[in-house]
XYZ file of C-alpha atoms in Angstrom:
570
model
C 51.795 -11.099 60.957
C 50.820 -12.569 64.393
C 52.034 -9.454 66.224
C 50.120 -7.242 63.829
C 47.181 -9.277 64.437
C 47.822 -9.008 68.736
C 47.910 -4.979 68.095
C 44.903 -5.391 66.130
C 43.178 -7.302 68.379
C 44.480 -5.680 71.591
C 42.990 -2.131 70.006
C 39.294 -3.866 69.416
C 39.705 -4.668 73.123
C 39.864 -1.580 74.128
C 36.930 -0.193 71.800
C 39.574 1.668 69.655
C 38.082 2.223 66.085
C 38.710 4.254 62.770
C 37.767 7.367 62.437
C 38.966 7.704 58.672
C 36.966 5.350 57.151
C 34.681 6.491 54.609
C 31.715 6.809 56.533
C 33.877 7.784 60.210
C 33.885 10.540 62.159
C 36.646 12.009 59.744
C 36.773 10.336 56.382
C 39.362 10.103 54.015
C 38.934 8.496 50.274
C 39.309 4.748 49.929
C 42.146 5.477 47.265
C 44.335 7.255 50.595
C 43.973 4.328 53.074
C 47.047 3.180 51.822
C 48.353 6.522 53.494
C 46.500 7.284 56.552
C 44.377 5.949 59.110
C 42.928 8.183 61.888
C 42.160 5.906 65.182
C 39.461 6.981 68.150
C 42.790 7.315 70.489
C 43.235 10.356 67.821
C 46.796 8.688 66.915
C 47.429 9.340 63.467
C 48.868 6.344 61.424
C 51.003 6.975 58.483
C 52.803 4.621 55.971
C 56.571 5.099 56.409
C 58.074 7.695 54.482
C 54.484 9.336 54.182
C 54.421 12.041 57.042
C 54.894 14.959 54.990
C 52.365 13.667 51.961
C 50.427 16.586 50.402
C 47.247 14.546 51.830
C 48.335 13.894 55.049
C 49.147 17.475 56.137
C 45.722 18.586 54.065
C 44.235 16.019 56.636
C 46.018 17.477 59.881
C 45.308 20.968 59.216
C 41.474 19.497 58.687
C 41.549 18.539 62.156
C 43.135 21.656 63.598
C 40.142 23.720 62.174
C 37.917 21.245 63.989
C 39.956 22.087 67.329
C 41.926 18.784 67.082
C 45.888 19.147 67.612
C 48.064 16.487 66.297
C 50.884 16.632 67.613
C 54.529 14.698 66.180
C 53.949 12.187 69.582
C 50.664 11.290 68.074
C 51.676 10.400 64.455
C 53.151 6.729 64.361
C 54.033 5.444 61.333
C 53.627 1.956 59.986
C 53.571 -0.022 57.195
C 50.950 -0.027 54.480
C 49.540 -3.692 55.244
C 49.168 -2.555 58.484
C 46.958 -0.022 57.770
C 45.010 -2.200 55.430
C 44.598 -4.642 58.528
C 42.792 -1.799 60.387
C 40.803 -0.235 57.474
C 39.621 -4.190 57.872
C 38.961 -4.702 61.135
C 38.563 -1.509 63.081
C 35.584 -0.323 61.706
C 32.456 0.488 63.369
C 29.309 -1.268 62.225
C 27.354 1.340 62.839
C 30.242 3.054 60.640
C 29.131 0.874 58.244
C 25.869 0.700 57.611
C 25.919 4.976 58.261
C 25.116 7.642 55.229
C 25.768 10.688 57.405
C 29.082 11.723 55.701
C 29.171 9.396 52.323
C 26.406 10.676 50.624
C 24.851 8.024 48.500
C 20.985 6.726 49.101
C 18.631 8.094 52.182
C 15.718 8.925 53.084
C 16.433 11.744 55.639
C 16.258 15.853 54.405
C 19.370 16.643 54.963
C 20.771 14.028 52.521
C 18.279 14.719 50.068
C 19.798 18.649 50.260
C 23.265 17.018 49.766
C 22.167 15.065 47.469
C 20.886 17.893 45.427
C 24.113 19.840 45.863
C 26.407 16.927 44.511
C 24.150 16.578 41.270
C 25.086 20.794 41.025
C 28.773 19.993 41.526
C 28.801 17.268 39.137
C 26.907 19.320 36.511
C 29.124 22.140 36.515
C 31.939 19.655 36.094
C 30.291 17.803 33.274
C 29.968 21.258 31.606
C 33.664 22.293 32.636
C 32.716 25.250 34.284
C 35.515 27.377 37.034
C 33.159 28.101 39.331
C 29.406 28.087 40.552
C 27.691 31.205 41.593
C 24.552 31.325 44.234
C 22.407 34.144 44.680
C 19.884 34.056 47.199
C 17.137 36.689 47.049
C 13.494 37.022 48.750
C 11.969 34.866 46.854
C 14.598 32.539 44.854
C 17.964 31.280 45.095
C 19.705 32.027 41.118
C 22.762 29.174 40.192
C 24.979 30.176 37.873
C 28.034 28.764 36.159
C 31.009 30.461 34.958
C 32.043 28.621 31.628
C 35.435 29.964 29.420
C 34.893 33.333 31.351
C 31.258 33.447 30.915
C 28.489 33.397 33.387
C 25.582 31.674 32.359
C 22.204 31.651 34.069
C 21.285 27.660 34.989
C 18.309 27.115 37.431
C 16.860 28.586 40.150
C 15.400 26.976 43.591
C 12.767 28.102 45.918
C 14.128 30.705 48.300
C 13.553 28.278 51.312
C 15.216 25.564 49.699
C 17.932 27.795 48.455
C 18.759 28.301 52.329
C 18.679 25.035 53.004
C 21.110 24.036 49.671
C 23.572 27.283 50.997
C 23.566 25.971 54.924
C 24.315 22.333 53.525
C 27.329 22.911 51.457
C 29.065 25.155 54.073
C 28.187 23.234 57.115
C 27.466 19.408 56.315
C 29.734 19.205 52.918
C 32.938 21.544 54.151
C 36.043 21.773 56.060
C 35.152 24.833 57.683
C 37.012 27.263 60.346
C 33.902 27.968 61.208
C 31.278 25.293 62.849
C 28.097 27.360 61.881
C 27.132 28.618 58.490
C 26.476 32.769 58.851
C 25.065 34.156 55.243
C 25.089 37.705 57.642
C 28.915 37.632 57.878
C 32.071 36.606 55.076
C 32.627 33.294 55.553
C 35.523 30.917 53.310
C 35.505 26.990 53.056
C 36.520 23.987 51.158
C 34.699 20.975 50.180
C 35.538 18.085 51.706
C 37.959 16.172 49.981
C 35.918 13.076 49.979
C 33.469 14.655 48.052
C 35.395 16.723 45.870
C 36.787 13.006 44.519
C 33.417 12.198 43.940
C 32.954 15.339 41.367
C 36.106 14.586 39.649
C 37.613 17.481 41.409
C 41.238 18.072 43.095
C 39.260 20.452 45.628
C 36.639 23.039 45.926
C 37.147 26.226 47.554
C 33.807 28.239 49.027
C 33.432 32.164 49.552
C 30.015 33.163 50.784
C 28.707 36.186 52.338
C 25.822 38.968 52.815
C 23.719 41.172 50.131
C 22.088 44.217 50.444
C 18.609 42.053 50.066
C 16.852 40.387 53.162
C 17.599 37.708 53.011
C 20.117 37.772 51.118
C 23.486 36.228 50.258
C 25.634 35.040 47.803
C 28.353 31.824 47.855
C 30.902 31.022 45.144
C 32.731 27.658 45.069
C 35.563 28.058 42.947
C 36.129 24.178 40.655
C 39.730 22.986 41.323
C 40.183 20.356 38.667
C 42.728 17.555 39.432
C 45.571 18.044 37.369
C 47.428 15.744 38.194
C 45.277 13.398 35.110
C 47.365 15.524 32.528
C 48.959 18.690 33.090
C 49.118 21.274 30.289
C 52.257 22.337 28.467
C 53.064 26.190 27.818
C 51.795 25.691 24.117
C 48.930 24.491 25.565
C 48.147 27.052 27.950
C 48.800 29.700 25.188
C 52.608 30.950 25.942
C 53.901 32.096 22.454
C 57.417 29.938 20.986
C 59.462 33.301 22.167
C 57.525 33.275 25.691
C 58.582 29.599 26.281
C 62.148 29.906 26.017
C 62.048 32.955 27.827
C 60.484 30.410 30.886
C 63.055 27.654 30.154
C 65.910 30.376 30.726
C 64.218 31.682 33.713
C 63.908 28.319 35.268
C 67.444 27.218 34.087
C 68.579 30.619 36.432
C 66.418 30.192 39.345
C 67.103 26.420 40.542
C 70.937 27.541 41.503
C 69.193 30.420 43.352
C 66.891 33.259 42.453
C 63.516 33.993 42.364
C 60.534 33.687 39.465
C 57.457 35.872 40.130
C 54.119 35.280 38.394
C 51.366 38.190 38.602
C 47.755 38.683 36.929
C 44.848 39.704 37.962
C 42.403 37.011 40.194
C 41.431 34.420 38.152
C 44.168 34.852 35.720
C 45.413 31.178 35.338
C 48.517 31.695 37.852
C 47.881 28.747 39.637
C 47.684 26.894 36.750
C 51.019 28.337 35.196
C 52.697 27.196 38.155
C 52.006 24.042 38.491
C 52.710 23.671 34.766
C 56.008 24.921 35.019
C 57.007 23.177 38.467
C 55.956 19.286 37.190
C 57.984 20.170 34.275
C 60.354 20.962 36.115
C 60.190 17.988 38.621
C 59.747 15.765 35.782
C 62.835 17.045 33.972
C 64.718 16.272 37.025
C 63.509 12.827 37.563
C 65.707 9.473 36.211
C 63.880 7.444 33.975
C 65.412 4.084 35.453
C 66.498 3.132 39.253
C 69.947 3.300 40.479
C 71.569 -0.086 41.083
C 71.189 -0.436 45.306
C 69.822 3.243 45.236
C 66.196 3.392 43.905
C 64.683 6.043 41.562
C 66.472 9.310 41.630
C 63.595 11.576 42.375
C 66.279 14.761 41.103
C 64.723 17.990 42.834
C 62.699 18.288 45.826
C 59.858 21.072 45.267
C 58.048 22.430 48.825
C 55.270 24.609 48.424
C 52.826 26.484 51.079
C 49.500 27.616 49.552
C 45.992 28.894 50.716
C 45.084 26.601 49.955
C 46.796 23.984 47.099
C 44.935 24.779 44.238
C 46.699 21.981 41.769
C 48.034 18.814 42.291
C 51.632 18.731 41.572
C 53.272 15.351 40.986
C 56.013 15.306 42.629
C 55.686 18.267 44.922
C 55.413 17.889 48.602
C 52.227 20.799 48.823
C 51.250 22.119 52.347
C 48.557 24.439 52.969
C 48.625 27.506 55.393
C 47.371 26.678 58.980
C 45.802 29.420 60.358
C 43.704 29.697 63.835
C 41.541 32.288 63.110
C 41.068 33.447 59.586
C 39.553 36.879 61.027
C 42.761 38.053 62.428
C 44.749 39.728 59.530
C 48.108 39.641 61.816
C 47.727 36.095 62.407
C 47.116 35.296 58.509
C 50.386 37.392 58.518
C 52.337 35.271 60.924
C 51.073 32.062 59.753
C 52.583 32.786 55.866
C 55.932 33.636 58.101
C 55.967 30.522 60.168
C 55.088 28.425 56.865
C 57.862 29.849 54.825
C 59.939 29.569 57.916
C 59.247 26.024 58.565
C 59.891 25.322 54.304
C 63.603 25.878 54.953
C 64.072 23.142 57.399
C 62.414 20.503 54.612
C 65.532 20.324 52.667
C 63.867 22.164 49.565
C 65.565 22.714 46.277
C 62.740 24.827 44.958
C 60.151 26.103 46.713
C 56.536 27.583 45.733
C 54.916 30.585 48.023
C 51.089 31.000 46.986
C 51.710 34.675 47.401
C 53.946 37.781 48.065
C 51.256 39.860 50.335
C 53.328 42.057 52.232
C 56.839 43.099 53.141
C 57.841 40.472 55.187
C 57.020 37.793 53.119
C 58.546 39.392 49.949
C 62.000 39.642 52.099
C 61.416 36.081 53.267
C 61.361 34.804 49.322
C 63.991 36.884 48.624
C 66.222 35.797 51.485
C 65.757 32.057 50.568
C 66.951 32.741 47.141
C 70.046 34.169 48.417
C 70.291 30.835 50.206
C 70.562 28.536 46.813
C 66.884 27.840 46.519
C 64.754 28.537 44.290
C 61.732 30.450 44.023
C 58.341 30.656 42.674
C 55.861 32.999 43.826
C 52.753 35.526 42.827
C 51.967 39.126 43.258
C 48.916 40.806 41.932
C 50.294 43.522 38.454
C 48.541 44.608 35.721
C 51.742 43.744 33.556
C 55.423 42.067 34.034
C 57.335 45.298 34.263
C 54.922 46.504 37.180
C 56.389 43.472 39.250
C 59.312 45.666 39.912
C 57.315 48.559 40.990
C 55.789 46.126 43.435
C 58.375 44.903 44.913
C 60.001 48.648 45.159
C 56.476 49.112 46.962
C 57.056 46.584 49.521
C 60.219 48.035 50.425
C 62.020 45.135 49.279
C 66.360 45.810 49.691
C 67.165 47.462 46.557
C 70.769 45.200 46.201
C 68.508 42.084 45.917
C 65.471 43.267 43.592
C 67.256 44.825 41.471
C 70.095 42.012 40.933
C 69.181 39.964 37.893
C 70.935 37.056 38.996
C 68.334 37.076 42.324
C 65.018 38.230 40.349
C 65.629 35.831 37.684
C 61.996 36.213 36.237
C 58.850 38.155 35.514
C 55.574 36.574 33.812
C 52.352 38.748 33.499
C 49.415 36.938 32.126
C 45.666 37.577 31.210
C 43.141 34.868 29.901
C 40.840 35.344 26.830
C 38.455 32.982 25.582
C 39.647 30.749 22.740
C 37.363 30.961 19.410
C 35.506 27.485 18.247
C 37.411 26.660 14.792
C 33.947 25.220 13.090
C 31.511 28.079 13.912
C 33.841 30.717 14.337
C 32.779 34.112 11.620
C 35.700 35.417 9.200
C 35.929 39.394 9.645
C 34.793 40.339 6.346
C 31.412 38.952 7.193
C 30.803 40.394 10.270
C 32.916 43.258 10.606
C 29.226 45.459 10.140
C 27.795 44.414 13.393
C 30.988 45.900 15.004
C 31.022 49.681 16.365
C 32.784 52.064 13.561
C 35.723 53.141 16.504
C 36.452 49.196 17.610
C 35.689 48.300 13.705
C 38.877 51.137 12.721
C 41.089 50.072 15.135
C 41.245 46.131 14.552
C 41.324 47.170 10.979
C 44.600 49.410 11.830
C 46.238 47.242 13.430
C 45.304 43.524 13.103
C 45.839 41.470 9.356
C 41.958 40.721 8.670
C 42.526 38.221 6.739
C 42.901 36.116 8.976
C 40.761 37.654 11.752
C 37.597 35.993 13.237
C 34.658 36.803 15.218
C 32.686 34.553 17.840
C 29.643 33.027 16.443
C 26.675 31.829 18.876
C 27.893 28.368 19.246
C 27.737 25.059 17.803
C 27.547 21.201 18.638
C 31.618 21.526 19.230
C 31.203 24.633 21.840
C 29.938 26.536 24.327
C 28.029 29.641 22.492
C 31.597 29.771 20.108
C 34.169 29.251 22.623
C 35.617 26.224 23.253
C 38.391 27.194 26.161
C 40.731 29.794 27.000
C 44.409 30.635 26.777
C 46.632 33.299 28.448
C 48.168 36.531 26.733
C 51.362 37.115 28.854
C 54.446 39.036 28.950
C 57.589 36.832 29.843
C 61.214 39.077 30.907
C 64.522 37.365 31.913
C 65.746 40.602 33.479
C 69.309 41.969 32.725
C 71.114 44.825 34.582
C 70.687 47.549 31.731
C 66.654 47.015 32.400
C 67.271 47.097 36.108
C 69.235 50.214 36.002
C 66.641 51.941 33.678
C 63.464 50.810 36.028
C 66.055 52.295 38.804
C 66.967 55.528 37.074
C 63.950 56.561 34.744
C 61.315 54.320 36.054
C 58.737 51.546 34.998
C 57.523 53.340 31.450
C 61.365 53.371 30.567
C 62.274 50.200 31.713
C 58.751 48.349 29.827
C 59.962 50.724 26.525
C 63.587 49.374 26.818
C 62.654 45.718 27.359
C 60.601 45.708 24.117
C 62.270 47.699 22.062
C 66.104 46.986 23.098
C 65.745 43.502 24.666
C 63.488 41.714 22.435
C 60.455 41.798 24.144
C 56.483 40.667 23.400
C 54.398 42.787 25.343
C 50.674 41.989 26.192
C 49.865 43.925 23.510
C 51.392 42.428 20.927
C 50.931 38.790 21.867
C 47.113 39.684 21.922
C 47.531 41.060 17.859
C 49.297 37.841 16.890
C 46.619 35.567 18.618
C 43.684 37.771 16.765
C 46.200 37.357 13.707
C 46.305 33.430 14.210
C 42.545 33.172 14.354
C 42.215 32.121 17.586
C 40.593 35.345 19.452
C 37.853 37.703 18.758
C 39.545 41.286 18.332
C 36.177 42.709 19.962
C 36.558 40.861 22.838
C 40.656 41.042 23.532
C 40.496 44.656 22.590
C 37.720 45.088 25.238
C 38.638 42.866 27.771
C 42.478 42.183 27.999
C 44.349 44.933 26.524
C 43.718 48.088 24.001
C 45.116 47.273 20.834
C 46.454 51.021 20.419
C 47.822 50.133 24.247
C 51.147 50.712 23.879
C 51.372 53.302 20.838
C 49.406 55.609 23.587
C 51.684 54.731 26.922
C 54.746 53.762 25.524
C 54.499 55.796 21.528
C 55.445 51.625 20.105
C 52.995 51.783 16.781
C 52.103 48.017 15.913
C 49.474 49.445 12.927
C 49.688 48.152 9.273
C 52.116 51.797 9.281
C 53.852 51.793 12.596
C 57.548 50.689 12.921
C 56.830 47.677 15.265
C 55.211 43.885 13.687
C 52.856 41.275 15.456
C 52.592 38.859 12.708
C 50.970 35.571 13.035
C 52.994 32.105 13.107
C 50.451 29.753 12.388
C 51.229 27.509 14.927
C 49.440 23.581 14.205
C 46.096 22.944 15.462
C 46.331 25.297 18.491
C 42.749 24.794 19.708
C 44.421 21.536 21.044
C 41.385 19.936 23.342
C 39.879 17.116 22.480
C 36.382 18.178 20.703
C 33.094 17.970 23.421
C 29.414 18.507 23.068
C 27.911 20.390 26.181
C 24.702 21.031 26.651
C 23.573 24.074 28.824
C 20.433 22.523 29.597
C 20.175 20.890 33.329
C-alpha cells in the first residue's frame, strides 16, 4: 500500500485529478469506478483484465467524438483498489461541490431545463414507453410517447421553452458527434450514460431534425431498457413451440461455423431477439462451478460491433462502431469494415454484426463463418424467405449463400400488440362494430370462439394492451430449398418450405395467436400480415375449408408480465 499511496500522492503534486468522477469533466457512474478512472494527464486507468469491457470501449469512443484519442500507450491498467484510492483522493473540490454534469438540485436555467427533461425520461420509463417523440411547432413544442406500438399525446410546452428542452438534451445531456445542437440539419445522439442509469435505462439513442414549419423540428429518443435485469425467453417474446426448436437447431449449426440472419422491419424487436438468443447461448456455455486451479469456465466468447449496443448482453464483450464523421456515407462504410476486421483478432467464437448494409460487409460475415465462427447478424425483409433474395442482391458468392451448412438460419419477425386478458371483448360481442369485408375474412379463416377484440383499457393496461409479442417465420435451410430459391425463385422456395419442409409462415403464426386469444384479428390483419396473405401469393388456403390448419395450442398464461397499473396522466 505505501507505494500506491507515493503514486497517489506524487499525482496530487503535480495537480493531476479525475476526470471520471461523477461530477468531472467526463463522468462515468459510481457503479463503473471499479472499472475505469479517466486522469487530467488523459491516461486511462483500467482494472486488469478490463480493457476490452463493453463500458470501457463505450467510454473511449465517447472521447473520440469529443476529439480525444486514446491511444493503447495511454491505457494502464491497475488493480481495482487502486482505482478506488484515486476515486478517493484525486478529486477536485470544486468537482465536488459542482452540479454542471450530475443533475440533481440548482438554481441556474440550464439545470432547471435538465431537470425538466429527466422528469420526461423518467415518465416515459415509469409508463414503459419505446420511445419519446418531440414536435416543435410555432407556437408549442407536442411530447409524445410511444406505448405497445401506440403513440399517445402527453403534454405540450411553450414553443420557447420547447427550444430550450430540444437544445438541452442534445447538447448538455448527450454524447454527441456534433458539439452544437442544429434543429435545421439531421442530427443523431445518445444520452449520456450517466444519466441514462439514472432513468433506469441501458442507453438512449436521439434522432432529431428539421420540419417543413418555422421553426420547426422534431427529435425522437429511442428507450433502451437494461436487459441485463432479466432477459426474455423465446416463449416470452412470442416465438411459437415449433419456432423455438427451429432456433435451438439453428444455433446448434452455427457455433461450429455458419451464419444466422435476423430481418424485420425498424422497430421490429431484432435487437431484442438477439440478445435473447446470444445470453442463452452464453449462458448455456457457461460451468456452473470453478475448475480446481482454473477458475470459472466462461465456455464461448461472444464479440459484437453495433451502432450503437442496443442491449446489454451478459457475457458478451459489445463494442460500438467508431466513426469520425457520421456525414460521410464511405466512412460509415469503412468503419463497419475495420470493426468486423478488428473482431477477428479478439479470439471470438461467435460474433454479432448490428447489420448487413452492403456488399462488403455481407462477404465479410460470410467469410468469418467459413473461418469456424459463428454468426449473427440483421438485414432489413419483409419475410424469412426474402433474406435470400437479399443476399442474392448484394452479390453475395453464390457457393456460400446458398450452402446450408454456411447460412444456417433465417428468422423474420413482426410485433403486434398483446390483448389485456381482463378487459379484452369476445368476438361475438363485438364482431358488429367491425367492417363487413375485415368482419368475413376473420370469420373465414380464424376459430371465433376463441377470438377477441381490444377493449379501451382497464386498471391492468394501457387502453387494452398490456405488451407486445413478435409473429415470425423461423427456416433451418436445407439444399432442396436452396436449389428451388436458385432454380424457380423466392415464391417457390417460401411455397416449398411450408408446404414440403414443415414450415409456419407469418401468416399462419398470426391465425394461431388470434386463435389463442392473445391478438385482435382487426389489428394483425391490418397491421402485420393479411390473413388471406398467402392463399393470394402463394394459393396455401388456411380458411375453415382450405387444405392448410392454424389451430391454437393454448399455451399457459402467455400474457406472462407481471400485472401494472399506468396511468397516462403526467
Amino acid at each position: 500500500m505505501s507505494n500506491m499511496s507515493n503514486l497517489i500522492q506524487a499525482a496530487k503534486k503535480h495537480g493531476i485529478h479525475v476526470l471520471s468522477h461523477e461530477h468531472g469533466q467526463f463522468p462515468v457512474p459510481n457503479k463503473y469506478h471499479d472499472v475505469l478512472c479517466l486522469t487530467s494527464d488523459f491516461m486511462l486507468h483500467v482494472a486488469k483484465g478490463e480493457t476490452l469491457n463493453q463500458h470501457v470501449r463505450e467510454f473511449i469512443d465517447r472521447l473520440q467524438r469529443q476529439n480525444i484519442e486514446i491511444q493503447d500507450k495511454n491505457i494502464n491498467e491497475v488493480s481495482i483498489t487502486f482505482l478506488r484510492e484515486m476515486y478517493r483522493h484525486l478529486v477536485l473540490e470544486s468537482d465536488e461541490s459542482s452540479r454542471k454534469t450530475v443533475l440533481l438540485e440548482g438554481q441556474d436555467s440550464a439545470s432547471d431545463t435538465q431537470r425538466e427533461a429527466l422528469k420526461i425520461i423518467r415518465d416515459a420509463v415509469d409508463k414503459q414507453a419505446s420511445d419519446i417523440h418531440f414536435v416543435l411547432k410555432p407556437t408549442l413544442l407536442e411530447i409524445s410517447y410511444r406505448i405497445h406500438g401506440d403513440i399517445f399525446h402527453i403534454n405540450d410546452k411553450p414553443a420557447e421553452q420547447g427550444q430550450r428542452l430540444l437544445a438541452t438534451i442534445y447538447g448538455a445531456m448527450s454524447d454527441v458527434s456534433s458539439t452544437t445542437y442544429n434543429p435545421s440539419v439531421h442530427q443523431d445522439a445518445r444520452l449520456k450514460t450517466a444519466l441514462a442509469s439514472q432513468c433506469g435505462l441501458f442507453a438512449g439513442r436521439i434522432s432529431s431534425g428539421p420540419t417543413d414549419t418555422d421553426p420547426g423540428s422534431v427529435m425522437v429518443m429511442r428507450l433502451l431498457y437494461d436487459s441485463n435485469k432479466r432477459i426474455q425467453s423465446l416463449d416470452e417474446l412470442g416465438f411459437l413451440p415449433e419456432q423455438q426448436d427451429s432456433i435451438e437447431l439453428m444455433e446448434r449449426r452455427a457455433i461450429a461455423g455458419g451464419v444466422n440472419i435476423l430481418s424485420g422491419a425498424t422497430g421490429s424487436g431484432k435487437s431484442t431477439t438477439a440478445s435473447t438468443l446470444l445470453s442463452g447461448v452464453i449462458a448455456k456455455e457457461r460451468a456452473n462451478e470453478e475448475t480446481q486451479g482454473l477458475g470459472l469456465r466462461t465456455g464461448i466468447k461472444v464479440v459484437t460491433v453495433e451502432d450503437p449496443p442496443e442491449y446489454r448482453i451478459p457475457g458478451a464483450v459489445q463494442t460500438p462502431l467508431v466513426v469520425k464523421d457520421r456525414s460521410d456515407p464511405e466512412d460509415i462504410r469503412q468503419s463497419w469494415l475495420r470493426s468486423i476486421s478488428a473482431m477477428v483478432r479478439r479470439d471470438p467464437d461467435m460474433c454479432l454484426i448490428g447489420e448487413i448494409r452492403d456488399r462488403d460487409s455481407a462477404k465479410a460475415a460470410f467469410d468469418m463463418a467459413t473461418t469456424g465462427h459463428g454468426i449473427y447478424t440483421t438485414l432489413h425483409t419483409t419475410d424469412a424467405v426474402s433474406i435470400m433474395a437479399r443476399l442474392k442482391g448484394l452479390n453475395v458468392d453464390k457457393d456460400l449463400m446458398l450452402d446450408p451448412d454456411i447460412l444456417t438460419g433465417m428468422i423474420n419477425q413482426s410485433l403486434v400488440q398483446k390483448l389485456c386478458p381482463y378487459c379484452r371483448i369476445p368476438w361475438h360481442k363485438g364482431r358488429e362494430r367491425v367492417a363487413r369485408q375485415q368482419r368475413d375474412r376473420i370469420e373465414k379463416y380464424c376459430q371465433t370462439e376463441g377470438v377477441y377484440l381490444r377493449n379501451t383499457g382497464c386498471k391492468h393496461c394501457v387502453h387494452g394492451i398490456v405488451g407486445r409479442i413478435v409473429i415470425a417465420e423461423t427456416i433451418v435451410p436445407n439444399m432442396e430449398l436452396m436449389e428451388i430459391f436458385d432454380t424457380k425463385g423466392k415464391v417457390r422456395a417460401k411455397e416449398f418450405w411450408i408446404r414440403q419442409m414443415g414450415g409456419i409462415s407469418k401468416c399462419q403464426a398470426l391465425i394461431r395467436r388470434i386463435n389463442e386469444g392473445y391478438v385482435d384479428p382487426v389489428q394483425g390483419d391490418s397491421s402485420v400480415i393479411a390473413l388471406d396473405n398467402d392463399f393470394v401469393a402463394l394459393g396455401i388456403d388456411y380458411s375453415k375449408s382450405g387444405d392448410f390448419d392454424a389451430p391454437a395450442i393454448h399455451p399457459q398464461n402467455y400474457w406472462g408480465q407481471s400485472e401494472r397499473q399506468i396511468k397516462l396522466v403526467s
